[in-house]
């Protein structure tokens, strides 16, 4: 059985990219503008999501170049779920046919990851930014938890189907082996 693990170097690169994204965010918000904070949070979440997606598929892409269309389909589906907030219960019939134009949808929608919230009375700028930052982190966790659940569900059904098919193949091979053996024993 093939075991998939993200190499340690890729994990370190991911951590470094995420930390750099937080540093860029902190540098951007020093002007204390509400607009800069909201845009900075959107950019931060987008950068973190991109880094996570890249880390997720980096090894897979290198190992499976012969199946690039399947790779692109999986990556597109994960990307769609991450950036659009689609959860399994949100899907209607025909989701599989919605892959066309997803990249355009991402660009047109824009990311509104944390709804702009004004500072509360008596709340300092730092407290306000921290509250929004924590809300953004909760959204990241919720999104990736939903993606994980979707992947587990999707691949669990595929695994179940593959086990059924493999069982039929084994049965067929066993029956054919017995049949051919009986033919030659006559």
C-alpha positions in Angstrom: 0.0 0.0 0.0 1.3 3.5 -0.9 1.7 5.9 2.0 1.6 9.5 1.3 3.5 12.0 3.4 4.5 15.5 2.8 8.3 15.7 3.0 9.8 17.6 6.0 11.4 20.2 3.7 7.9 21.0 2.2 6.5 21.4 5.7 9.3 23.7 6.7 8.7 25.7 3.5 5.0 25.9 4.3 5.7 27.1 7.9 8.1 29.8 6.6 5.7 31.0 3.9 2.8 31.2 6.5 5.0 33.1 8.9 6.2 35.5 6.2 2.5 36.1 5.3 1.8 37.1 8.9 4.8 39.4 8.9 3.6 41.1 5.7 0.1 41.5 7.2 1.6 43.1 10.4 3.7 45.5 8.3 0.6 46.5 6.2 -1.7 47.3 9.1 0.7 49.7 10.8 -1.1 52.6 9.1 -4.0 51.9 11.4 -6.5 52.1 8.6 -9.7 49.9 8.7 -9.5 49.3 5.0 -5.8 48.2 5.3 -6.7 45.7 8.1 -9.6 44.1 6.1 -7.6 43.9 2.9 -4.6 42.6 4.8 -6.6 39.8 6.4 -8.1 38.8 3.0 -4.6 38.7 1.5 -3.2 36.8 4.5 -5.9 34.2 4.3 -5.5 33.8 0.6 -1.7 33.5 0.9 -2.0 30.9 3.7 -4.6 28.9 1.7 -2.4 29.0 -1.4 0.6 27.8 0.6 -1.4 25.0 2.1 -2.7 23.9 -1.3 0.7 24.0 -2.8 2.2 21.9 0.0 -0.7 19.5 -0.3 -0.2 18.8 -4.0 3.5 19.4 -4.4 4.6 15.8 -3.8 1.5 14.4 -5.5 2.2 16.4 -8.6 5.8 15.2 -8.8 4.9 11.6 -8.2 2.0 11.5 -10.7 3.0 13.4 -13.7 1.4 10.8 -16.0 -2.0 11.5 -14.5 -1.9 15.3 -14.7 -5.5 15.7 -15.8 -6.7 13.8 -12.7 -4.3 15.8 -10.6 -5.6 19.1 -12.0 -9.2 18.0 -11.3 -8.4 17.1 -7.7 -6.5 20.4 -7.2 -9.4 22.4 -8.8 -12.0 20.7 -6.5 -9.9 21.4 -3.4 -9.2 24.9 -4.5 -12.9 25.5 -5.1 -13.8 24.3 -1.7 -11.1 26.3 0.0 -11.8 29.6 -1.7 -15.6 29.4 -2.1 -16.4 27.9 1.2 -18.4 25.1 -0.4 -19.2 22.4 2.1 -20.7 19.0 1.3 -24.1 20.0 2.6 -24.0 23.1 0.3 -23.6 21.1 -2.9 -26.5 20.6 -5.2 -26.8 18.0 -7.8 -24.3 18.4 -10.6 -21.4 19.7 -8.6 -19.0 17.7 -10.7 -19.9 19.7 -13.8 -19.2 23.0 -12.1 -15.4 22.8 -12.5 -15.4 24.9 -15.7 -14.7 28.5 -15.0 -13.8 28.1 -11.3 -10.7 30.2 -11.6 -12.8 33.0 -13.1 -15.2 32.7 -10.2 -12.4 33.1 -7.7 -11.2 36.2 -9.4 -14.7 37.7 -9.7 -15.9 36.9 -6.3 -12.9 38.2 -4.4 -12.2 36.9 -0.9 -14.4 38.3 1.8 -13.1 36.0 4.5 -13.7 38.1 7.5 -16.7 40.4 7.4 -15.5 43.9 8.1 -16.4 44.8 11.7 -15.9 48.2 13.2 -13.9 48.7 16.4 -16.1 48.3 19.4 -16.3 51.2 21.8 -13.4 51.1 24.2 -11.6 48.5 22.1 -8.0 49.4 21.2 -6.8 49.1 17.6 -4.6 46.1 18.7 -7.5 44.4 20.4 -9.7 45.0 17.3 -7.0 43.6 14.9 -6.5 40.6 17.2 -10.2 39.9 17.3 -10.4 40.0 13.5 -7.2 37.9 13.2 -8.7 35.2 15.5 -11.9 35.2 13.5 -9.9 34.7 10.3 -8.0 31.8 11.9 -11.3 30.2 12.9 -12.5 30.6 9.4 -9.3 28.9 8.1 -9.8 26.0 10.5 -13.4 25.6 9.6 -12.7 25.7 5.9 -9.8 23.1 6.0 -11.8 20.9 8.4 -14.6 20.9 5.8 -12.1 20.1 3.0 -10.7 17.2 5.1 -14.2 15.8 5.8 -15.0 16.1 2.1 -11.7 14.3 1.1 -12.3 11.6 3.6 -15.9 11.1 2.4 -15.0 11.2 -1.3 -12.1 8.8 -1.0 -13.9 6.5 1.5 -16.5 5.8 -1.1 -13.9 5.3 -3.8 -12.0 3.0 -1.5 -15.2 1.0 -0.8 -15.9 0.8 -4.6 -12.3 -0.3 -5.3 -12.5 -3.0 -2.6 -15.7 -4.3 -4.2 -14.1 -4.3 -7.7 -11.0 -5.9 -6.4 -13.1 -8.6 -4.7 -14.8 -9.3 -8.0 -11.4 -9.4 -9.8 -10.1 -11.9 -7.2 -13.2 -14.0 -7.5 -13.0 -13.9 -11.3 -9.4 -14.9 -11.3 -10.0 -17.7 -8.9 -12.9 -19.0 -10.9 -11.0 -18.8 -14.2 -8.0 -20.6 -12.6 -10.3 -23.4 -11.4 -12.0 -23.6 -14.8 -8.8 -23.8 -16.7 -7.4 -26.4 -14.3 -10.5 -28.5 -14.8 -10.2 -28.2 -18.5 -6.7 -29.6 -18.5 -7.4 -32.4 -16.1 -9.9 -34.1 -18.4 
